[in-house]
Coordinates of N, CA and C in Angstrom, one line a residue:
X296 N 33.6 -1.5 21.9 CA 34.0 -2.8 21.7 C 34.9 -2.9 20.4
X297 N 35.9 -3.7 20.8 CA 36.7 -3.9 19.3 C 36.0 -4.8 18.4
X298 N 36.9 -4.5 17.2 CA 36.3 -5.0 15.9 C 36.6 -6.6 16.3
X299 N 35.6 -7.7 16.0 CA 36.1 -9.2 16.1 C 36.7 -10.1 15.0
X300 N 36.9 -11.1 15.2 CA 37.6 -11.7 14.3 C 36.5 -12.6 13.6
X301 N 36.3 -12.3 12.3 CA 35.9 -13.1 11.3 C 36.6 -14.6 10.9
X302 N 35.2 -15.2 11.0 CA 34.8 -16.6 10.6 C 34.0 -17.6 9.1
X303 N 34.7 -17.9 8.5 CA 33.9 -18.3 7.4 C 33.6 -19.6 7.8
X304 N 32.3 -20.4 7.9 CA 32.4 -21.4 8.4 C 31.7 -22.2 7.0
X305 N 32.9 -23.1 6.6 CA 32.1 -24.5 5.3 C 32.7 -25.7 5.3
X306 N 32.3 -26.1 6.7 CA 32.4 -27.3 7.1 C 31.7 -28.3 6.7
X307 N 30.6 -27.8 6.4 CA 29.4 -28.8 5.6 C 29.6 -29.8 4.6
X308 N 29.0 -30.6 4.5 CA 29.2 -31.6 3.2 C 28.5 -31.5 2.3
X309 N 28.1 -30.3 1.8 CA 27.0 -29.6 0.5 C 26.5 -31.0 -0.1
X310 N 26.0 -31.5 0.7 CA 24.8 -32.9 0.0 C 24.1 -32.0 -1.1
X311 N 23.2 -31.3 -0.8 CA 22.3 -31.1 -2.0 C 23.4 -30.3 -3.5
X312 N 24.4 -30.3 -3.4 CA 25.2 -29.8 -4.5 C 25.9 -31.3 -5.1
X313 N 25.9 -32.3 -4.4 CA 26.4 -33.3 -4.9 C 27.9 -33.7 -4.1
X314 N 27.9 -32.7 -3.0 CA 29.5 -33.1 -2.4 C 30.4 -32.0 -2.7
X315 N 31.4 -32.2 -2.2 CA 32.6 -30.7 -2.4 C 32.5 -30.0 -1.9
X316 N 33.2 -28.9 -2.4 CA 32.9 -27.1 -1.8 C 32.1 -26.3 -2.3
X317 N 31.1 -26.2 -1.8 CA 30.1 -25.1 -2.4 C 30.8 -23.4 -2.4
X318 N 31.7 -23.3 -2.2 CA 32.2 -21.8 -1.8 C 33.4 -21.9 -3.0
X319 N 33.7 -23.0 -3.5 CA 35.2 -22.8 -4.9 C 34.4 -23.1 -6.1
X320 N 32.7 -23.1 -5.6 CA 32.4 -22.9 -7.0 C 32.4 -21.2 -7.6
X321 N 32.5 -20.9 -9.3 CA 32.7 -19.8 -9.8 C 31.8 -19.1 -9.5
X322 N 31.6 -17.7 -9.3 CA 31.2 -16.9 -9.0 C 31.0 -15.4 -9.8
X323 N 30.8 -15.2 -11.3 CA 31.3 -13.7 -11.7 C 33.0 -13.9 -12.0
X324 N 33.5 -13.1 -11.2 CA 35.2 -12.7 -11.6 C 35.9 -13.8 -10.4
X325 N 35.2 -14.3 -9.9 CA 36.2 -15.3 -8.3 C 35.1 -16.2 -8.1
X326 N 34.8 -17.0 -7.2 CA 34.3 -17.6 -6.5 C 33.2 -17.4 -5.6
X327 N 32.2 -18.7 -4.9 CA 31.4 -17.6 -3.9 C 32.3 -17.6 -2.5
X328 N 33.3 -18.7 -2.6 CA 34.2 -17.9 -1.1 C 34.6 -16.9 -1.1
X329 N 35.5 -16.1 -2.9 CA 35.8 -14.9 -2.8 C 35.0 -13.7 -2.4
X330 N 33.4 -14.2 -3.0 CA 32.7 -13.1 -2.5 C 32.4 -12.7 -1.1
X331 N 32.6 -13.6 -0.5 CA 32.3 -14.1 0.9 C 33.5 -13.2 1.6
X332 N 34.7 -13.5 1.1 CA 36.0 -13.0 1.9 C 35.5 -11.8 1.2
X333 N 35.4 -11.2 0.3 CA 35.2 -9.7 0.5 C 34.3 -8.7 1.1
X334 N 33.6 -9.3 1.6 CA 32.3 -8.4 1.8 C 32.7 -8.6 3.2
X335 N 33.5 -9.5 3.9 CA 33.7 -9.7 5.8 C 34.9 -8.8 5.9
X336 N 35.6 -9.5 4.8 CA 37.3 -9.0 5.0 C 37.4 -6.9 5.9
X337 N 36.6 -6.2 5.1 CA 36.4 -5.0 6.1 C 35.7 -4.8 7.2
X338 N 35.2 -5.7 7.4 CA 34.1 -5.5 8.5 C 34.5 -6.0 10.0
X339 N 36.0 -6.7 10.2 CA 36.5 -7.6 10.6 C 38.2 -7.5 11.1
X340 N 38.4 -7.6 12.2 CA 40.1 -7.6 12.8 C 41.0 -8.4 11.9
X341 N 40.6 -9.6 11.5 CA 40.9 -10.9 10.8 C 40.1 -11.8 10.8
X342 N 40.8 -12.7 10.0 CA 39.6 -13.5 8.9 C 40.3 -15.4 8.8
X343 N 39.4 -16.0 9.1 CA 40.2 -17.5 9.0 C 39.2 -18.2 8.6
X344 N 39.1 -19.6 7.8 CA 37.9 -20.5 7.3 C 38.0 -21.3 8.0
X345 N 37.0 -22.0 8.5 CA 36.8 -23.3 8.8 C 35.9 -24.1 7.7
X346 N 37.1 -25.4 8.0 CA 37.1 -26.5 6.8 C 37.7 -27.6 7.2
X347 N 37.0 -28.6 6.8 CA 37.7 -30.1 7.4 C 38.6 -30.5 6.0
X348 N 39.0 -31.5 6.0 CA 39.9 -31.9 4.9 C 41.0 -31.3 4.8
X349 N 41.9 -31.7 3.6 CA 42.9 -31.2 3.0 C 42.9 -29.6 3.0
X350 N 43.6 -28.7 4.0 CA 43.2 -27.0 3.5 C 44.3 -26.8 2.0
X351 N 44.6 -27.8 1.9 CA 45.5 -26.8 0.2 C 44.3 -26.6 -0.8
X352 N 43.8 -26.9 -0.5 CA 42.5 -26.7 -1.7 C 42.3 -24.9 -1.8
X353 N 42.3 -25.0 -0.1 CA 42.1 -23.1 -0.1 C 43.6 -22.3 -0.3
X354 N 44.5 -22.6 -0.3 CA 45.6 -21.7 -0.4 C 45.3 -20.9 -1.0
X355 N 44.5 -20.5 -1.8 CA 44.4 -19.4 -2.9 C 43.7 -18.1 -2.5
X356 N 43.0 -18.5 -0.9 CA 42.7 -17.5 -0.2 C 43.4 -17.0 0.5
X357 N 44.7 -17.4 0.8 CA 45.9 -17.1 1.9 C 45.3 -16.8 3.4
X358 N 44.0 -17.4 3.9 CA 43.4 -17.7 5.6 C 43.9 -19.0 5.8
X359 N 44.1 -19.0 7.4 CA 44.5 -19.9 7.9 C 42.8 -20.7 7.8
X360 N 43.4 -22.4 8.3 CA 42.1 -23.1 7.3 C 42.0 -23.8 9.2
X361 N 40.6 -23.8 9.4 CA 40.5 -24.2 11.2 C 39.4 -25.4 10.8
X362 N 40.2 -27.0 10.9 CA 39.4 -28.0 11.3 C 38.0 -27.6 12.3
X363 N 37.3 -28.7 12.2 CA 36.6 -28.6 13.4 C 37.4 -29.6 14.5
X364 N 37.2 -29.5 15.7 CA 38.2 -30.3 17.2 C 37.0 -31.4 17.5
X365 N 35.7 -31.4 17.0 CA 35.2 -32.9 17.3 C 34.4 -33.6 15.6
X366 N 34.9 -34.6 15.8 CA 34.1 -35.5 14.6 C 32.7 -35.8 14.5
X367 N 33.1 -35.8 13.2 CA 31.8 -36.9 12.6 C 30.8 -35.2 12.2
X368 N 30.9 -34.2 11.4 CA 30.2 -33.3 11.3 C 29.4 -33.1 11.9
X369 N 29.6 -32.6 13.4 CA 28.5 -32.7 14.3 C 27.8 -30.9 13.7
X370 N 28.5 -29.9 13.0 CA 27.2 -29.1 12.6 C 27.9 -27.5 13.0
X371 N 27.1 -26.4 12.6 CA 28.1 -25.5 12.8 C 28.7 -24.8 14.1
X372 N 28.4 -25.5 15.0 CA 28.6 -25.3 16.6 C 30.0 -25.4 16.7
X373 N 30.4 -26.8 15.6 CA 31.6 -26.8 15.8 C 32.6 -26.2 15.4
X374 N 32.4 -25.9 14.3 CA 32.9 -24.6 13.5 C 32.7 -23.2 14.2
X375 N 31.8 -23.3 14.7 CA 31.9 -21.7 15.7 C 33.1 -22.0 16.8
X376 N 33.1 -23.0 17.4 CA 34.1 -23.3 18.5 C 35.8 -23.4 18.0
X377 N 35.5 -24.2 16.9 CA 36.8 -24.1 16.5 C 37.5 -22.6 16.0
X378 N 36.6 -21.8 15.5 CA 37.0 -19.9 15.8 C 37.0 -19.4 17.1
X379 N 36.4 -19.8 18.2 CA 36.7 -19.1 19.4 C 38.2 -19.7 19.8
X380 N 38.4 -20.8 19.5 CA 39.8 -21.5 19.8 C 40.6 -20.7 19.3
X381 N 40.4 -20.4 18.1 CA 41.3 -19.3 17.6 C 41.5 -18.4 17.8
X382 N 40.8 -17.7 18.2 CA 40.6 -16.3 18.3 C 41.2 -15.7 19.8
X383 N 41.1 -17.0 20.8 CA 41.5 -17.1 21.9 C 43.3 -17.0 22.1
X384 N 43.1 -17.8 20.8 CA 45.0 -17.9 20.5 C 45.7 -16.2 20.0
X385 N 44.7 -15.8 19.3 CA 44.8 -14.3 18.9 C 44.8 -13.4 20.2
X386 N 44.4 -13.6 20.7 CA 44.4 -12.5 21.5 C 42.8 -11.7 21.9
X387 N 42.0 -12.2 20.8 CA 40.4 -11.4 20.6 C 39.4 -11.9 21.8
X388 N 38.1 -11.4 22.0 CA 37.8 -11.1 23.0 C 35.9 -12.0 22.2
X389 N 35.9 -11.6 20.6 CA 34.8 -12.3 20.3 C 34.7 -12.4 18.1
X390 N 34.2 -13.0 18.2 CA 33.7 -13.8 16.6 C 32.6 -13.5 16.1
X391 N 32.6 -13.3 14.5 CA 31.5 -13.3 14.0 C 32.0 -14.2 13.0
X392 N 30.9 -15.2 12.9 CA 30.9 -16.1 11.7 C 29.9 -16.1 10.4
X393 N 30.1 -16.0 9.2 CA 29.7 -16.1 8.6 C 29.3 -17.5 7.7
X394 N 28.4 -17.9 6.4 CA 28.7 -19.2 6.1 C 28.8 -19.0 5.0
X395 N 29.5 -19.9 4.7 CA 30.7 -19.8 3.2 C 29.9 -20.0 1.9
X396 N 28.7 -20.3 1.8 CA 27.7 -20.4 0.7 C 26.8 -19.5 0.5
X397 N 27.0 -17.7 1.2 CA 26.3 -16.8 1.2 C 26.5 -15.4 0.8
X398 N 26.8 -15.4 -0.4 CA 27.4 -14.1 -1.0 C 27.1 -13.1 -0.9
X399 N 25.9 -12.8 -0.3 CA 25.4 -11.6 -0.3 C 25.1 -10.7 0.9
X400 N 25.6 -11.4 1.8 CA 25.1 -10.8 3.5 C 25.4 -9.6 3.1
X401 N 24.6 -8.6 4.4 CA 25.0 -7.1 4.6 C 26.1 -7.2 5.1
X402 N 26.3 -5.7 4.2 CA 27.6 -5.0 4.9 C 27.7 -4.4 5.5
X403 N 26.8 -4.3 6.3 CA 27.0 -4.0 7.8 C 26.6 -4.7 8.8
X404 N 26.4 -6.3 8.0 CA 26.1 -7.2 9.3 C 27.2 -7.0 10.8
X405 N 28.5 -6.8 10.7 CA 29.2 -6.8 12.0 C 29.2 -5.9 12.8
X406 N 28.8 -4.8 11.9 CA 28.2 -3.0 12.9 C 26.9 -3.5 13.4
X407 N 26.0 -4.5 13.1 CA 24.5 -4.3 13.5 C 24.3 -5.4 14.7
X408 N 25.7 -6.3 14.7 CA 25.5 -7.3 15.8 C 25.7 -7.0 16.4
X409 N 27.3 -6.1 16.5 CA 27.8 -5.5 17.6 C 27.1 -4.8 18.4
X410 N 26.4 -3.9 17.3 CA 25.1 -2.9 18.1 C 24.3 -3.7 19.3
X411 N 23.9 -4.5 18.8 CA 22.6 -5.3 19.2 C 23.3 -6.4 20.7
X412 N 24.7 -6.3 20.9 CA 25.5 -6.3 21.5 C 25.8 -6.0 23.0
X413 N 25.8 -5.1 22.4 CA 26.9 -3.5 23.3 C 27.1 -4.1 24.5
X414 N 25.6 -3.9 25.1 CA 25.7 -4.0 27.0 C 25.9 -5.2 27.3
X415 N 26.1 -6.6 26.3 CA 25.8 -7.5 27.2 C 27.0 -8.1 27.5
X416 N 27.2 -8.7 29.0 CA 28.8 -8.9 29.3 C 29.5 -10.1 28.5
X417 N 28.8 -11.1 28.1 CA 29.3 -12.1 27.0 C 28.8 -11.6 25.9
X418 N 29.0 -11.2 24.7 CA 28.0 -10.8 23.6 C 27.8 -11.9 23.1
X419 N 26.8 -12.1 22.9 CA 25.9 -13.4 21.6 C 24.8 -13.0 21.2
X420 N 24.6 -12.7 19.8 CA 23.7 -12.4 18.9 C 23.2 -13.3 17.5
X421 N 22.4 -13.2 16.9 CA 22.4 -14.1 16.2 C 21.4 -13.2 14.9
X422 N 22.1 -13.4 13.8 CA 21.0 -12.5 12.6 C 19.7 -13.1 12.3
X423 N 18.9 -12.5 12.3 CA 17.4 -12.6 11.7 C 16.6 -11.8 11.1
X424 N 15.7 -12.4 10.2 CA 14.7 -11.8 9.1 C 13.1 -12.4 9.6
X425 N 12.3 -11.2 9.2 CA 10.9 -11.6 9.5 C 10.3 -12.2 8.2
X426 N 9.3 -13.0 8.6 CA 8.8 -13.9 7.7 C 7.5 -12.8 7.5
X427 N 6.8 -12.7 6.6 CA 5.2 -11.5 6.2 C 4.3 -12.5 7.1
X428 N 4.6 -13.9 6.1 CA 3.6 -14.6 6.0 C 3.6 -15.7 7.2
X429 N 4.3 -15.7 8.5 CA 4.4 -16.3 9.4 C 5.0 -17.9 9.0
X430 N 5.4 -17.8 8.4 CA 6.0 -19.4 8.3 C 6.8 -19.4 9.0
X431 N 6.7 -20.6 9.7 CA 7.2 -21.2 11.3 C 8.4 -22.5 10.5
X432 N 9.9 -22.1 11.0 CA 11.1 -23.2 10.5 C 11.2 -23.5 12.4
X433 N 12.3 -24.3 12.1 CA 13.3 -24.7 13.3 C 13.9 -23.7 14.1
X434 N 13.9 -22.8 13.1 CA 14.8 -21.5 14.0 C 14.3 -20.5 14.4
X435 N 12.8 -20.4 14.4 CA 12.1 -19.5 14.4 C 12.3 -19.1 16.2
X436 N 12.2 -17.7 16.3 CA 12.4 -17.4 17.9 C 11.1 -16.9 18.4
X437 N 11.2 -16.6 19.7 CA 9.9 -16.7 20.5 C 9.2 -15.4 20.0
X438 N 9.9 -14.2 19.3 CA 9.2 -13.3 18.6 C 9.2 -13.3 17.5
X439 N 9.3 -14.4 16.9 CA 8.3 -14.6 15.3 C 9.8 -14.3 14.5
X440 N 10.8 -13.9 14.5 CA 11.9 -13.8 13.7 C 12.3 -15.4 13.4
X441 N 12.8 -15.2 12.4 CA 13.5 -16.4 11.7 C 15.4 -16.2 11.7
X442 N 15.7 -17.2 12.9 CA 17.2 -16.6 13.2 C 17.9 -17.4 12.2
X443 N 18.8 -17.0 11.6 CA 20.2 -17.1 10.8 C 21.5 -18.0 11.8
X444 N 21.2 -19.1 12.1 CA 22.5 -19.4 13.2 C 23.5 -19.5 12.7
X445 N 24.2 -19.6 11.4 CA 25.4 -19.3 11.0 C 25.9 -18.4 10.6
X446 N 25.3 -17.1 11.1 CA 25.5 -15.5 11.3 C 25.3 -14.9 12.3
X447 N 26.6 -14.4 13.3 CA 26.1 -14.8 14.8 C 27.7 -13.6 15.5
X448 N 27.5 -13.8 16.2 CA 28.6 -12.9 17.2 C 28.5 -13.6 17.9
X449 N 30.1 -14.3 18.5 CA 30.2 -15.1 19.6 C 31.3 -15.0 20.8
X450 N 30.8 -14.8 21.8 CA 32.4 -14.3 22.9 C 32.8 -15.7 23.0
X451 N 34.6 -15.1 23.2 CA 35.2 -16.3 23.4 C 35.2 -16.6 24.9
X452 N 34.8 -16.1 25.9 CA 34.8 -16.5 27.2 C 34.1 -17.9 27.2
X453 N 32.7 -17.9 26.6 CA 32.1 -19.2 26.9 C 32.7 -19.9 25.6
X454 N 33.7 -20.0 25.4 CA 33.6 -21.8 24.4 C 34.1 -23.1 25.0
X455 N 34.7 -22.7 26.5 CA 34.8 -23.8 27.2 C 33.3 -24.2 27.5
X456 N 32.7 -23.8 27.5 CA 30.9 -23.9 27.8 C 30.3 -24.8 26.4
X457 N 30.9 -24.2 25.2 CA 30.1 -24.6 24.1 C 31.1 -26.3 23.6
X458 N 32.3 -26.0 24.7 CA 33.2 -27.3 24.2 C 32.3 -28.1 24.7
X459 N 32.0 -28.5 26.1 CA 31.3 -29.2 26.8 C 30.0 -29.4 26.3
X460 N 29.2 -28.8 25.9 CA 27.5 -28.8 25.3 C 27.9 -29.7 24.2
X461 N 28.8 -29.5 23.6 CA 29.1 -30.3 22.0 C 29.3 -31.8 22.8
X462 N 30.2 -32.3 23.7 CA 30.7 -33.2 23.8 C 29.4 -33.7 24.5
X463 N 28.6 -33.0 25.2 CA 27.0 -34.0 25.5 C 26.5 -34.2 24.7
X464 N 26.8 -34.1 23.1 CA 25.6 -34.2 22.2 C 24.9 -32.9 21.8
X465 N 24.6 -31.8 22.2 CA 24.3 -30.4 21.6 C 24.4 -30.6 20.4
X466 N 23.8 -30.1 19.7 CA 23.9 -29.9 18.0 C 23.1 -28.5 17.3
X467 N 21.6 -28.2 18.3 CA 21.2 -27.2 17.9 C 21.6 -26.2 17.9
X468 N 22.0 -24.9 17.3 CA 22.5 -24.2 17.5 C 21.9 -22.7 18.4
X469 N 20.4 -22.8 18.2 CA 19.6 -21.8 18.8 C 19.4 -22.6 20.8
X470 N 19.5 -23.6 20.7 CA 19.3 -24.3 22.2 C 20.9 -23.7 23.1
X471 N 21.4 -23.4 22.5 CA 22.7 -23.4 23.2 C 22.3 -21.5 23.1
X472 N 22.6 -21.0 22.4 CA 22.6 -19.6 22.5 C 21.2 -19.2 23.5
X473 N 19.7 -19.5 23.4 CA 19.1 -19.1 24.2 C 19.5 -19.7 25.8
X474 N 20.3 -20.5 26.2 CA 20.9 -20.8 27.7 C 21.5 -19.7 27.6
X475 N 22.1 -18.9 27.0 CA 22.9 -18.0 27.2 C 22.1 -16.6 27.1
X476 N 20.8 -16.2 27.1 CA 20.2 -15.5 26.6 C 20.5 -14.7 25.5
X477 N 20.9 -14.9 24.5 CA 21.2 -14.3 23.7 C 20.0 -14.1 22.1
X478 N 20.7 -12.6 21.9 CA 19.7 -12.0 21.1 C 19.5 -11.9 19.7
X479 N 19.2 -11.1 19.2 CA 18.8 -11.4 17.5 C 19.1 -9.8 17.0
X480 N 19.5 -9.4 15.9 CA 19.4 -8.5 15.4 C 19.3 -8.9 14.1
X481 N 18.1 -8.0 13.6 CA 17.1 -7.8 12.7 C 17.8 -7.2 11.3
X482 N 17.4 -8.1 10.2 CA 17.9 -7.4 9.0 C 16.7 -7.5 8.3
X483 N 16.3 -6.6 7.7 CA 15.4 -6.5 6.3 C 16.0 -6.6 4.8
X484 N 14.8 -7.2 4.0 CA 15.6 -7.1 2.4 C 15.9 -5.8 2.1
X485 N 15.4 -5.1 0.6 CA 15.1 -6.2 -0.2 C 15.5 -7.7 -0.8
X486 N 14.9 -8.4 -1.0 CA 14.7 -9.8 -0.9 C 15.4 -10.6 -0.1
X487 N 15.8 -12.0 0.2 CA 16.5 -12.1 1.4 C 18.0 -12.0 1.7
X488 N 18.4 -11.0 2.6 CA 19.8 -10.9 2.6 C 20.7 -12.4 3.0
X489 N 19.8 -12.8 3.2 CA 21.2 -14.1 3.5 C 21.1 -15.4 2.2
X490 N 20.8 -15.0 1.5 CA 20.2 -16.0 0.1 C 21.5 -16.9 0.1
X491 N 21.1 -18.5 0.3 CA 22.7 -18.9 0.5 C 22.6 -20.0 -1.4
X492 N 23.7 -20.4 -1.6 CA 23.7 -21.2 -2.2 C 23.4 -22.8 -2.3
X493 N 22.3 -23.5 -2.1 CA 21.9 -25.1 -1.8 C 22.1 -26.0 -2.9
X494 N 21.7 -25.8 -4.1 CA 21.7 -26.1 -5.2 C 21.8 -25.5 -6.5
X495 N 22.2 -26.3 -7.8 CA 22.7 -26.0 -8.7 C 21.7 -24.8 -9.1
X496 N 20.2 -25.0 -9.2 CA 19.6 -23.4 -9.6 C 19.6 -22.2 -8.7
X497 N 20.2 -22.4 -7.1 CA 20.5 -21.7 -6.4 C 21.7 -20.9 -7.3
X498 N 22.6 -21.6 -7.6 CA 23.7 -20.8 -8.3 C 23.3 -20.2 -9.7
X499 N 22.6 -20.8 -10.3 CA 22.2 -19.7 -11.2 C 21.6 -18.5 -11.4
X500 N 20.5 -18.5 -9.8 CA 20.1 -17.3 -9.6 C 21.3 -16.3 -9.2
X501 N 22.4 -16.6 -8.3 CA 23.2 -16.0 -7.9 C 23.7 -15.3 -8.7
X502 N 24.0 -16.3 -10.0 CA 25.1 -15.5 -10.9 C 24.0 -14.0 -11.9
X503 N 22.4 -14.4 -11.4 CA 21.5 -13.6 -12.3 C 21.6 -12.4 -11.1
X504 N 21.5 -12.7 -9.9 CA 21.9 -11.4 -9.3 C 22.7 -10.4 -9.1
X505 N 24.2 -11.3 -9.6 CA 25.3 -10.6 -9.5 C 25.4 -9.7 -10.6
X506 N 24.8 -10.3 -11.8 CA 24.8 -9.6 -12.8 C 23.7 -8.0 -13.1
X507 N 22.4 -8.7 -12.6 CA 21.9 -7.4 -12.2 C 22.1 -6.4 -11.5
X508 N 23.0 -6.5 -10.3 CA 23.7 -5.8 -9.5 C 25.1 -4.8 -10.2
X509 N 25.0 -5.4 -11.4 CA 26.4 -4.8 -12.0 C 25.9 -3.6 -13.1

C-alpha cells in the first residue's frame, strides 16, 4: 500500500483552553502544531490541516488549510471527510489523521495502522491504548481497548458513505467506523502516547516533557 496523505485535524473550539488555537500555542523552539507537523510530515505522502475560520492564521505552516463542508462543529467526522475530499482531489487512495493538540504521537503511528490494515479492501483503523485498570470511557471497544478516534486511517472510497452518515446526524465517531468493521491497532507507552493538550497545566506538563526528552 502507498504511503497516505496526512491530516491535522483542529477544528475544535478548545473550550477548556478558553477559545483559539490550541496548536499556535508555544511549544520549546515552535509550536504544538509545529510539533505535530513534524513528527507526521515523514510518515506521510502529504500533509494538509483542517481548520474552520480565517486559514491566514496558519500561513506559517505553508499546508493547505481544509474547512469542514458541514456546519455548526458537528466533530471530527467532519474533519476526517473534509481530508478524504481532499485526498480524492489528489489522487490518494487513503488518510491518516492526526489531532492538532497532540505532540507526541508515535512515530510510527502510520507503519502500525497501515500494518493493522493490509488485507482489508477499504482500510479503517483506529489507534488504541489499554487501560491496567479497566476504566470504561465512550470509546472503549468490545476488547477493552480504549480507541483514539482522532488517530485513525481512512479510505477515501467510503466518504460518500461518511458524507451521508454526517448529514443524518452521525457524530460518533466509533458508531460509523464499527458499520464498517473496522479495526484498532494497539500502541503501548511508556506513559500515554497520545497525551493531548486540554488545558493550561496540560501545557505545562508538555513543555516539562519536552524538556526532559532533551
Amino acid at each position: 500500500m502507498s504511503l497516505p496523505l496526512g491530516v491535522i485535524l483542529a477544528g475544535g473550539q478548545a473550550t477548556r483552553m478558553g477559545g483559539g488555537d490550541k496548536g499556535l500555542l508555544p511549544l520549546g523552539d515552535t509550536t504544538i502544531l509545529g510539533h505535530v507537523t513534524r513528527r507526521l510530515s515523514p510518515q506521510v505522502a502529504g500533509l494538509a490541516l483542517n481548520a474552520n475560520g480565517d486559514p491566514a492564521r496558519f500561513a506559517s505552516l505553508g499546508l493547505p488549510v481544509l474547512p469542514d463542508s458541514i456546519a455548526d462543529f458537528p466533530g471530527p467526522l467532519a474533519g476526517v471527510l473534509a481530508g478524504l475530499d481532499w485526498a480524492a482531489s489528489m489522487g490518494a487512495e487513503t488518510i491518516v489523521t492526526v489531532a492538532a493538540d497532540t505532540p507526541f504521537f508515535p512515530s510510527d503511528l502510520v507503519a502500525r495502522l497501515l500494518h493493522e490494515g493490509r488485507d482489508m479492501t477499504h482500510p479503517l483503523v483506529l489507534a488504541a491504548t489499554s487501560r491496567p485498570d479497566n476504566e470504561h470511557t465512550k470509546s472503549m471497544s468490545r476488547s477493552g481497548l480504549i480507541r483514539h478516534p482522532t488517530f485513525g486511517l481512512w479510505p477515501v472510497a467510503l466518504r460518500d458513505d461518511l458524507r451521508c452518515a454526517l448529514s443524518d446526524g452521525l457524530r460518533k465517531v466509533v458508531l460509523w467506523t464499527e458499520k464498517h468493521s473496522g479495526r484498532e491497532a494497539l500502541f503501548e507507552g511508556p506513559g500515554d502516547p497520545f497525551f493531548n493538550v486540554n488545558t493550561p497545566e496540560d501545557l505545562q506538563q508538555a513543555r516539562a516533557m519536552l524538556e526532559s526528552a532533551s
